[in-house]
């Protein structure tokens, strides 16, 4: 995804320098040798330059905009790496999906995590941004149309980055409601697991019927719970039916890798075993569900939610964190809807 | 779908009498002869009895609950038919998707249309209800899990019907917000055409990329516009991210026949020609988009919406009503989101 972000930037006349993490040496070498990105399966535009991690210092030093495409387990490394290298006048936008929950149940989104590591001299001038919304990397590089949101605590930053990235096929909507954007896109990863589980539960049927009904009920329950959580956090619950909620949940449900985990779990495979089957695949959804387990516990002990709230999220926590068998409480969804 | 509704009723111990319309003689005869419903491809439970339309009077006379499963072009016939036959103490629930727009831009939902035809003696005792939400008929008959909403202007009616229909796999949520439910499920039919159009616009790509990004952006724009319209009508805009909006739009986008029309239009086939290709298929979406064209015109002339509101709905109107070529204004979506 990090490399795919080069397409709209290049099409807007920017020169793009892509730097691999220490784990990306194979991909970097393949790109340098063939000029074809092995995962995107596509030739790199001429103004995209590919670098090993050893060149990070010089690349960041000259950047106007730094796009961080690290996967969620690397977010602390990324925060530390950027804190030492960013300077005044630069902008930063992240595409990593995830969140952290503090001991008192506060939601910490990744751009704020990065902001908190920045040196004092940058704290009032650099406002880390994030992008969320439906966007499969390979389709972005194929210049398929999509709409996304660019969020930053500073609305000028959000607007500037949206303008740098906006093309005839990539349509970023700026927002200063960073929390709602990041919570929405993180939660959609969690709820996609539920949609995948529905499809995984398929059993042969005399008339050849599938599992679209249960998948859709869980899809709706997921959107509804995203709205509930955004509202609880004082955010914009309307985003649950827009890009970070419904839109991103749709694209992940029809085209994303998170479905694979859900399908295994839906077949009745316990989480621990599913994790072994998927060894090597980054499961952002799992990290998010684990963090949300802390949030649900904390919010309930604080009286902010009741025991009947968030029944679908509780099911995901039971399956992934507690390793329990899968049963969805369909009759508990949409209470008070 | 009308016949599929027999499954939860039978499972709750009710005897079900299914009556065909004058257009259903072939299906009725096949069911009577083979006890297999030709479209559901499944044996009928023993306590389901199938009747020709000529037996309508005696069947309705003895019914506790009348389920109307007529398709949208038959709604006026159904209203007239029921008005003459219903009696006090009965309940009525419809599953037909659609709406009408009056000359002054008022939205008339089908249960209210039926209510207005009822004789005076029933007007204070019979409150027509409706069911909406993600439910593919064949999957209901396969007893796949789903959640739906049952709406009536009278909350006791909604709760009573929900209790009659609720089983371990069919989970109806009662509501007295009939307008929001019916508008939501009607509009999702309209917006599914847009999702289908995205997939229809697929062009070969060197890396084999699909159209999930544009489909998801249009999916989200559809949900967001459903919420906008529900809010405009004084309804519950939260339903846009629940069963009548996101959930029903999902099931139709992954498993419904409305996608077929969208895919043809997305290929650049003008509406008139697409209609010929689909001759004989009930296109509820088209009727809904035609009615919404009246609504948009009326609401704008009344100053209730501006010219920049509802850009996706306006595109659908341009394609279906005005026969214009398909271009989606992606950069106009999610303004003020």
XYZ file of C-alpha atoms in Angstrom:
674
model
C 0.000 0.000 0.000
C 2.858 2.348 0.758
C 4.206 1.956 -2.767
C 0.741 2.240 -4.332
C 0.463 5.719 -2.794
C 3.160 6.745 -5.289
C 0.673 6.652 -8.186
C -1.459 9.683 -7.289
C 1.651 11.589 -6.163
C 3.516 10.866 -9.406
C 0.438 11.757 -11.445
C 0.435 15.125 -9.639
C 4.033 15.767 -10.686
C 5.830 14.755 -7.484
C 8.993 12.684 -7.445
C 8.508 9.788 -5.058
C 11.199 7.998 -3.060
C 10.030 4.687 -1.611
C 12.133 3.359 1.267
C 11.748 -0.238 2.463
C 11.824 -1.215 6.122
C 14.608 -3.557 7.267
C 12.176 -6.409 6.483
C 11.644 -5.382 2.847
C 15.085 -6.062 1.330
C 13.778 -8.703 -1.093
C 11.042 -6.444 -2.449
C 13.423 -3.484 -2.728
C 15.929 -5.555 -4.696
C 13.227 -6.946 -6.992
C 11.921 -3.429 -7.683
C 15.398 -2.073 -8.363
C 16.319 -4.965 -10.651
C 13.055 -5.317 -12.624
C 11.243 -1.989 -12.043
C 8.177 -4.148 -11.397
C 6.726 -4.257 -7.878
C 6.296 -7.989 -7.119
C 3.118 -7.575 -5.043
C 1.442 -4.872 -7.139
C 2.513 -6.812 -10.275
C 2.992 -3.541 -12.127
C 5.805 -1.414 -13.589
C 6.865 1.473 -11.398
C 6.489 4.957 -12.903
C 9.814 6.517 -13.942
C 9.744 9.130 -11.179
C 9.437 6.524 -8.416
C 12.820 5.719 -6.840
C 13.234 2.663 -4.634
C 15.664 2.667 -1.701
C 16.945 0.306 0.962
C 16.335 1.284 4.566
C 19.969 2.394 4.876
C 19.102 5.446 2.759
C 16.247 6.528 5.023
C 18.070 9.517 6.530
C 18.842 11.240 3.256
C 15.417 10.493 1.768
C 13.461 11.829 4.747
C 15.728 14.896 4.969
C 14.595 16.016 1.510
C 10.914 15.056 1.689
C 8.019 17.516 1.576
C 5.541 14.807 2.546
C 6.441 11.588 4.349
C 3.978 8.740 3.774
C 4.287 6.022 6.407
C 3.107 2.655 5.152
C 4.456 0.400 7.891
C 2.166 -2.428 9.054
C 0.708 -2.173 12.546
C 3.334 -4.229 14.442
C 5.942 -1.713 13.213
C 4.180 1.419 14.427
C 6.412 1.979 17.503
C 9.541 1.508 15.389
C 8.099 3.980 12.901
C 7.294 6.553 15.601
C 10.846 6.346 16.947
C 12.374 6.417 13.460
C 10.405 9.495 12.407
C 10.889 11.376 15.680
C 14.644 11.496 15.080
C 14.452 12.514 11.436
C 11.498 14.803 10.726
C 12.072 18.524 10.570
C 9.963 21.643 10.547
C 8.025 22.311 7.359
C 7.455 18.657 6.583
C 4.169 16.791 6.617
C 3.486 13.217 7.626
C 0.605 10.953 6.675
C 0.143 7.336 7.802
C -1.879 4.533 6.301
C -1.431 1.988 9.109
C -4.690 0.647 10.545
C -4.905 0.133 14.282
C -5.324 1.715 17.672
C -4.198 1.367 21.272
C -6.262 1.484 24.439
C -4.724 3.088 27.541
C -5.227 1.646 31.027
C -8.126 4.034 31.667
C -9.887 3.080 28.402
C -8.757 6.039 26.326
C -8.412 5.368 22.599
C -5.009 6.334 21.192
C -4.898 6.484 17.399
C -1.593 5.999 15.576
C -1.092 9.594 14.360
C -1.418 10.729 17.988
C 1.007 8.000 19.056
C 3.506 9.355 16.533
C 2.769 12.947 17.564
C 3.549 12.100 21.185
C 7.025 10.857 20.192
C 7.890 13.982 18.199
C 10.499 16.338 19.651
C 9.132 19.458 21.338
C 10.240 21.719 18.460
C 7.823 19.935 16.088
C 4.825 19.563 18.380
C 3.210 22.836 17.382
C 4.027 22.686 13.677
C 3.721 19.051 12.529
C 0.339 17.385 12.926
C 0.547 13.735 11.829
C -2.235 12.825 9.427
C -3.828 9.559 8.398
C -5.670 8.190 5.385
C -8.592 5.810 5.620
C -11.358 4.539 3.440
C -11.879 1.909 0.786
C -8.640 1.409 -1.111
C -7.117 -1.864 -2.271
C -3.472 -1.097 -3.096
C -3.403 -2.872 -6.458
C -6.547 -1.059 -7.585
C -5.031 2.295 -6.619
C -1.968 1.486 -8.734
C -4.414 0.510 -11.527
C -5.892 4.015 -11.138
C -9.343 2.656 -10.288
C -11.593 5.352 -8.826
C -12.019 5.642 -5.091
C -12.848 8.117 -2.327
C -10.903 8.214 0.957
C -10.565 10.565 3.928
C -7.423 12.397 5.045
C -7.575 13.305 8.705
C -5.359 15.470 10.879
C -5.905 17.353 14.134
C -4.980 20.411 12.038
C -7.456 21.085 9.267
C -4.926 22.972 7.109
C -2.647 19.927 7.169
C -5.555 17.676 6.166
C -6.509 19.970 3.298
C -2.929 20.380 2.068
C -2.287 16.632 1.983
C -5.669 15.988 0.336
C -4.748 18.489 -2.383
C -1.317 16.865 -2.924
C -2.916 13.440 -3.349
C -6.149 14.242 -5.171
C -6.290 13.099 -8.804
C -8.970 12.269 -11.345
C -9.242 8.772 -9.773
C -8.162 9.273 -6.127
C -10.501 11.550 -4.185
C -9.368 12.376 -0.653
C -11.874 14.209 1.580
C -10.093 16.250 4.289
C -11.286 16.161 7.905
C -10.032 17.393 11.274
C -11.961 14.610 13.019
C -8.914 12.356 13.111
C -10.245 10.243 15.965
C -13.467 9.241 14.179
C -11.620 8.455 10.961
C -8.985 6.287 12.621
C -11.374 4.509 14.981
C -13.761 3.838 12.081
C -11.129 2.315 9.809
C -9.578 0.295 12.633
C -12.935 -1.125 13.729
C -13.921 -2.088 10.207
C -10.946 -4.462 10.231
C -12.340 -6.073 13.379
C -15.869 -6.381 12.013
C -14.691 -7.795 8.684
C -13.651 -10.886 10.651
C -17.333 -11.371 11.552
C -18.420 -11.099 7.909
C -15.756 -13.639 6.985
C -16.935 -15.946 9.757
C -20.452 -15.934 8.283
C -19.101 -17.148 4.953
C -16.891 -19.681 6.725
C -19.968 -21.193 8.403
C -21.379 -22.270 5.056
C -22.831 -25.774 5.045
C -24.032 -27.591 1.910
C -27.686 -26.920 1.140
C -30.063 -28.826 -1.153
C -30.877 -25.633 -3.099
C -27.285 -24.395 -3.208
C -27.950 -21.448 -0.943
C -25.062 -19.327 0.332
C -24.430 -17.199 3.399
C -25.224 -13.679 2.180
C -28.041 -13.197 4.713
C -25.926 -13.841 7.838
C -22.978 -11.975 6.314
C -25.205 -8.936 5.663
C -26.733 -9.030 9.153
C -23.230 -9.077 10.649
C -22.101 -6.364 8.210
C -24.961 -4.155 9.416
C -24.318 -5.011 13.076
C -20.681 -4.022 12.534
C -21.588 -0.665 10.968
C -24.086 -0.025 13.721
C -21.528 -0.769 16.456
C -18.947 1.459 14.743
C -21.509 4.271 14.930
C -22.213 3.459 18.586
C -18.503 3.625 19.455
C -17.909 6.847 17.501
C -20.838 8.392 19.355
C -19.496 7.143 22.703
C -16.129 8.757 21.945
C -17.760 12.077 21.068
C -16.943 11.585 17.385
C -18.985 11.825 14.210
C -21.158 8.716 14.187
C -22.300 9.536 10.658
C -18.964 8.202 9.426
C -20.287 4.720 10.248
C -22.377 4.960 7.078
C -19.664 6.647 4.999
C -16.066 5.938 3.969
C -14.427 4.749 7.213
C -17.388 2.543 8.159
C -19.646 1.063 5.500
C -17.363 1.836 2.543
C -14.178 0.421 4.006
C -16.029 -2.545 5.523
C -17.469 -3.293 2.077
C -14.133 -3.279 0.272
C -12.499 -5.448 2.926
C -15.451 -7.857 2.878
C -15.322 -8.339 -0.882
C -11.628 -7.995 -1.577
C -9.426 -8.034 1.509
C -7.205 -10.575 3.260
C -8.925 -10.103 6.635
C -11.755 -12.287 5.317
C -9.409 -15.291 5.249
C -9.039 -15.298 9.030
C -12.798 -14.950 9.455
C -13.525 -17.844 7.114
C -11.193 -20.150 9.073
C -12.799 -19.143 12.367
C -16.259 -19.581 10.853
C -15.365 -23.163 9.995
C -14.960 -23.735 13.714
C -11.164 -23.650 13.757
C -10.031 -22.153 17.109
C -8.155 -18.862 16.861
C -4.815 -20.289 17.990
C -4.910 -22.843 15.174
C -6.095 -20.270 12.598
C -3.140 -18.086 13.579
C -0.764 -20.959 12.828
C -2.386 -21.560 9.437
C -1.941 -17.859 8.604
C 1.637 -17.643 9.928
C 3.417 -14.664 8.396
C 0.250 -12.746 7.495
C -0.162 -9.447 9.368
C -3.493 -9.703 11.181
C -4.293 -6.075 12.022
C -7.812 -7.181 12.889
C -6.515 -9.356 15.742
C -4.457 -6.564 17.285
C -7.506 -4.280 17.062
C -9.861 -6.842 18.652
C -7.337 -7.410 21.469
C -7.159 -3.670 22.135
C -10.944 -3.366 21.981
C -11.205 -6.108 24.614
C -9.397 -3.717 26.971
C -11.697 -0.880 25.891
C -14.912 -2.851 26.481
C -13.683 -3.946 29.922
C -12.644 -0.432 30.862
C -15.761 1.327 29.494
C -18.055 -1.117 31.254
C -16.291 -0.771 34.612
C -16.604 3.010 34.188
C -20.336 2.671 33.486
C -19.970 4.153 30.005
C -21.486 1.062 28.397
C -23.806 -1.641 29.692
C -23.364 -5.408 29.456
C -25.809 -5.596 26.523
C -23.939 -3.032 24.431
C -21.633 -4.085 21.561
C -22.765 -7.721 21.340
C -20.898 -8.349 18.080
C -17.625 -6.911 19.312
C -17.976 -9.050 22.451
C -18.404 -12.136 20.270
C -15.240 -11.308 18.326
C -13.379 -10.838 21.613
C -14.685 -14.189 22.888
C -13.499 -15.957 19.735
C -10.119 -14.254 19.265
C -9.015 -13.348 22.804
C -10.705 -16.081 24.820
C -10.538 -18.803 22.125
C -14.232 -19.658 22.543
C -16.342 -21.387 19.880
C -18.221 -19.163 17.446
C -21.862 -18.374 18.082
C -23.340 -15.055 17.071
C -26.099 -13.588 19.260
C -28.200 -12.422 16.285
C -31.218 -11.648 18.442
C -29.165 -9.243 20.573
C -28.157 -7.032 17.642
C -29.939 -3.759 16.767
C -31.520 -3.263 20.178
C -32.814 0.286 20.341
C -32.012 0.798 16.656
C -40.065 -14.097 -1.180
C -43.715 -14.337 -0.234
C -43.491 -18.120 -0.081
C -40.151 -18.051 1.769
C -41.893 -16.158 4.574
C -43.752 -19.417 5.261
C -40.635 -20.999 6.801
C -40.401 -18.958 10.016
C -44.190 -19.034 10.386
C -44.368 -22.806 9.994
C -41.447 -23.246 12.386
C -43.463 -21.248 14.928
C -46.413 -23.628 14.591
C -48.587 -21.614 12.193
C -50.409 -23.140 9.264
C -49.599 -21.117 6.151
C -51.805 -20.642 3.099
C -49.917 -19.230 0.104
C -52.127 -17.667 -2.581
C -50.714 -16.843 -6.015
C -51.611 -13.687 -7.901
C -53.393 -14.082 -11.261
C -49.873 -14.098 -12.809
C -48.611 -17.037 -10.726
C -50.719 -19.929 -12.075
C -47.691 -21.846 -13.375
C -45.869 -21.671 -10.050
C -49.011 -22.585 -8.107
C -49.598 -25.652 -10.277
C -45.965 -26.741 -9.998
C -46.096 -26.408 -6.209
C -49.352 -28.333 -5.970
C -48.132 -31.106 -8.268
C -44.579 -31.554 -6.954
C -44.626 -29.895 -3.492
C -41.366 -28.267 -4.596
C -41.297 -24.513 -5.155
C -39.637 -24.061 -8.578
C -37.829 -20.809 -7.685
C -36.836 -21.695 -4.134
C -35.870 -25.187 -5.392
C -36.993 -26.693 -2.106
C -39.760 -28.950 -0.739
C -42.593 -27.086 0.925
C -43.220 -27.895 4.609
C -46.321 -30.048 5.174
C -48.303 -27.226 6.811
C -47.898 -24.908 3.812
C -50.923 -24.999 1.524
C -50.763 -23.530 -1.971
C -53.824 -21.888 -3.579
C -54.817 -20.297 -6.848
C -55.930 -16.681 -6.736
C -59.563 -17.799 -7.059
C -59.390 -18.986 -3.432
C -58.182 -15.641 -2.116
C -61.483 -14.700 -0.432
C -61.755 -17.775 1.747
C -58.033 -17.775 2.621
C -57.960 -14.125 3.684
C -61.206 -14.521 5.618
C -59.559 -17.044 7.962
C -56.102 -15.433 8.269
C -54.666 -14.037 11.492
C -51.766 -12.439 9.635
C -51.797 -11.569 5.935
C -48.340 -11.364 4.343
C -48.350 -9.433 1.085
C -45.536 -10.455 -1.226
C -46.645 -8.809 -4.445
C -43.941 -7.135 -6.540
C -43.998 -3.351 -6.761
C -46.004 -2.960 -10.012
C -48.848 -4.863 -8.282
C -49.070 -2.681 -5.200
C -52.219 -0.792 -6.286
C -53.948 -4.059 -7.190
C -52.937 -5.430 -3.790
C -54.241 -2.349 -1.937
C -57.605 -2.655 -3.690
C -57.722 -6.426 -3.183
C -57.008 -6.197 0.534
C -59.319 -3.243 1.195
C -62.321 -5.338 0.191
C -61.326 -8.425 2.158
C -59.557 -7.568 5.408
C -61.540 -7.520 8.612
C -61.060 -6.311 12.133
C -58.626 -8.285 14.263
C -56.352 -9.158 11.363
C -52.817 -7.967 10.793
C -51.083 -7.189 7.520
C -47.399 -7.079 6.698
C -45.887 -6.293 3.294
C -42.491 -7.107 1.852
C -42.768 -5.063 -1.363
C -39.942 -2.559 -1.872
C -40.821 0.840 -3.256
C -42.254 4.260 -2.617
C -44.289 6.989 -4.276
C -43.662 10.728 -4.339
C -46.674 13.061 -4.249
C -46.833 16.258 -6.318
C -45.603 18.306 -3.366
C -42.627 15.994 -2.750
C -44.107 13.985 0.098
C -42.862 10.408 0.385
C -45.644 7.822 0.493
C -44.525 4.369 1.618
C -46.490 1.284 0.566
C -48.002 0.400 3.973
C -49.434 3.930 4.118
C -50.713 3.561 0.550
C -52.531 0.396 1.612
C -53.760 2.049 4.825
C -55.290 4.873 2.821
C -57.364 2.376 0.797
C -58.699 0.599 3.873
C -62.384 1.066 4.729
C -63.122 3.507 7.530
C -64.002 0.716 9.991
C -60.426 -0.617 9.826
C -58.519 2.649 9.872
C -58.187 2.814 13.644
C -57.539 -0.884 14.227
C -55.386 -2.192 11.375
C -51.974 -0.617 10.893
C -50.249 -2.115 7.829
C -46.727 -3.198 8.598
C -43.660 -3.844 6.459
C -40.516 -5.934 6.675
C -37.143 -4.768 5.433
C -33.545 -5.716 5.800
C -31.095 -8.192 4.335
C -32.990 -11.314 3.299
C -32.502 -13.363 0.151
C -35.613 -15.553 -0.166
C -33.799 -18.808 -0.881
C -31.524 -18.299 2.107
C -34.518 -17.682 4.372
C -36.047 -20.969 3.191
C -32.640 -22.570 3.885
C -32.975 -21.208 7.439
C -29.791 -19.142 7.147
C -29.512 -16.590 9.943
C -30.544 -13.001 9.333
C -31.819 -9.886 11.097
C -34.608 -7.729 9.642
C -36.885 -4.926 10.843
C -40.673 -5.027 11.144
C -42.173 -1.557 11.021
C -45.679 -0.281 11.640
C -47.109 3.095 12.650
C -48.461 1.173 15.660
C -45.704 -0.220 17.859
C -47.889 -3.013 19.283
C -48.566 -4.265 15.758
C -44.830 -4.191 14.971
C -44.013 -6.115 18.151
C -46.787 -8.685 17.644
C -45.734 -9.454 14.068
C -42.050 -9.592 15.067
C -42.953 -12.154 17.756
C -44.988 -14.253 15.278
C -42.067 -14.348 12.832
C -39.052 -14.546 15.131
C -37.231 -17.893 15.133
C -33.759 -19.159 15.979
C -32.606 -18.035 12.494
C -34.949 -15.136 11.597
C -34.601 -12.149 13.920
C -37.099 -9.334 13.329
C -36.499 -6.088 15.213
C -39.773 -4.148 15.717
C -39.957 -0.394 15.068
C -42.674 2.253 14.842
C -40.475 4.309 12.508
C -42.142 2.851 9.429
C -41.102 5.753 7.203
C -37.357 5.378 7.864
C -37.502 1.617 7.410
C -39.380 1.768 4.116
C -37.428 4.685 2.681
C -34.151 2.997 3.652
C -34.966 -0.329 2.010
C -36.380 1.352 -1.093
C -33.325 3.573 -1.528
C -30.895 0.701 -1.098
C -32.427 -0.783 -4.266
C -31.646 2.441 -6.093
C -28.080 2.656 -4.814
C -27.351 -0.991 -5.591
C -27.595 -0.006 -9.252
C -24.600 2.290 -8.690
C -22.557 -0.512 -7.092
C -23.436 -2.743 -10.039
C -22.416 -0.004 -12.469
C -18.966 0.134 -10.863
C -18.468 -3.569 -11.508
C -19.866 -3.192 -15.031
C -17.213 -0.555 -15.805
C -14.433 -3.100 -15.387
C -11.741 -2.911 -18.040
C -8.908 -5.442 -18.408
C -5.858 -4.531 -16.365
C -2.288 -5.805 -16.674
C -2.258 -6.872 -13.000
C -5.771 -8.335 -13.068
C -7.212 -5.689 -10.796
C -10.970 -5.503 -10.214
C -13.427 -2.753 -9.341
C -13.817 -3.113 -5.575
C -12.481 0.393 -4.864
C -15.053 2.256 -7.001
C -17.817 -0.126 -5.905
C -16.993 0.558 -2.249
C -16.825 4.325 -2.757
C -20.275 4.206 -4.393
C -21.544 1.850 -1.672
C -20.464 4.381 0.968
C -21.880 7.309 -1.004
C -25.177 5.411 -1.204
C -25.294 4.755 2.552
C -24.378 8.363 3.233
C -27.159 9.668 0.945
C -29.678 7.297 2.557
C -28.759 8.860 5.914
C -29.051 12.354 4.414
C -32.553 11.602 3.080
C -33.740 9.961 6.317
C -32.541 13.030 8.204
C -34.275 15.339 5.706
C -37.548 13.438 6.235
C -37.266 13.711 10.010
C -36.499 10.002 10.297
C -33.787 8.020 12.056
C -30.665 8.554 9.992
C -28.834 5.938 12.071
C -30.675 3.280 10.075
C -28.385 4.188 7.158
C -25.650 2.224 8.931
C -27.935 -0.592 10.100
C -30.330 -3.110 8.529
C -32.313 -1.002 6.022
C -29.216 0.845 4.777
C -25.784 -0.790 4.921
C -27.038 -4.326 5.649
C -29.635 -4.495 2.909
C -27.343 -2.684 0.445
C -24.653 -5.280 1.194
C -26.863 -8.305 0.563
C -28.224 -6.835 -2.659
C -24.721 -5.914 -3.825
C -23.340 -9.419 -3.280
C -26.379 -11.551 -4.062
C -29.251 -9.695 -5.672
C -30.671 -9.337 -9.170
C -30.552 -5.518 -9.061
C -26.814 -5.775 -9.727
C -27.512 -7.152 -13.205
C -29.098 -3.903 -14.361
C -26.216 -1.902 -12.885
C -23.613 -4.030 -14.609
C -25.274 -3.509 -18.008
C -25.459 0.248 -17.458
C -21.842 0.283 -16.269
C -20.810 -1.285 -19.575
C -22.180 1.852 -21.219
C -25.431 0.304 -22.449
C -28.146 3.009 -22.398
C -31.026 2.373 -19.992
C -33.624 1.832 -22.704
C -31.529 -0.956 -24.213
C -30.728 -2.496 -20.803
C -34.467 -2.608 -20.090
C -35.010 -4.596 -23.286
C -32.244 -7.041 -22.362
C -33.880 -7.561 -18.952
C -37.446 -7.833 -20.326
C -39.667 -9.624 -17.833
C -37.482 -8.891 -14.781
C -39.145 -6.648 -12.168
C -36.845 -3.652 -11.776
C -37.968 -2.157 -8.471
C -34.837 -0.024 -8.506
C -35.990 1.752 -11.663
C -39.404 2.608 -10.258
C -37.714 3.946 -7.113
C -35.203 6.060 -9.055
C -38.047 7.487 -11.192
C -39.982 8.442 -8.056
C -36.862 9.914 -6.456
C -36.388 12.088 -9.556
C -39.719 13.727 -8.639
C -38.583 14.036 -5.014
C -35.264 15.693 -5.868
C -36.996 18.154 -8.205
C -39.657 18.965 -5.633
C -37.312 19.244 -2.636
C -34.950 21.508 -4.541
C -37.718 23.823 -5.726
C -38.889 24.008 -2.109
C -35.358 24.902 -0.959
C -35.117 21.782 1.194
C -31.986 20.627 -0.640
C -29.349 22.462 -2.650
C -28.076 21.627 -6.134
C -24.934 19.989 -4.679
C -26.872 17.610 -2.429
C -27.398 13.943 -3.365
C -24.850 13.810 -6.214
C -25.059 10.014 -6.529
C -28.837 9.914 -6.670
C -28.721 12.640 -9.332
C -26.317 10.497 -11.375
C -28.679 7.522 -11.171
C -31.563 9.744 -12.263
C -29.485 11.064 -15.180
C -28.695 7.527 -16.344
C -32.100 5.890 -15.814
C -34.596 8.710 -16.333
C -32.698 10.919 -18.756
C -30.799 8.117 -20.547
C -27.468 9.938 -20.180
C -24.060 8.225 -20.300
C -22.597 7.091 -17.003
C -20.068 9.287 -15.243
C -19.857 9.365 -11.468
C -18.878 12.662 -9.808
C -16.585 10.982 -7.251
C -15.097 14.285 -6.112
C -18.558 15.612 -5.207
C -19.332 12.793 -2.764
C -18.901 13.135 1.024
C -18.922 16.920 1.070
C -19.366 18.043 4.657
C -19.001 14.420 5.855
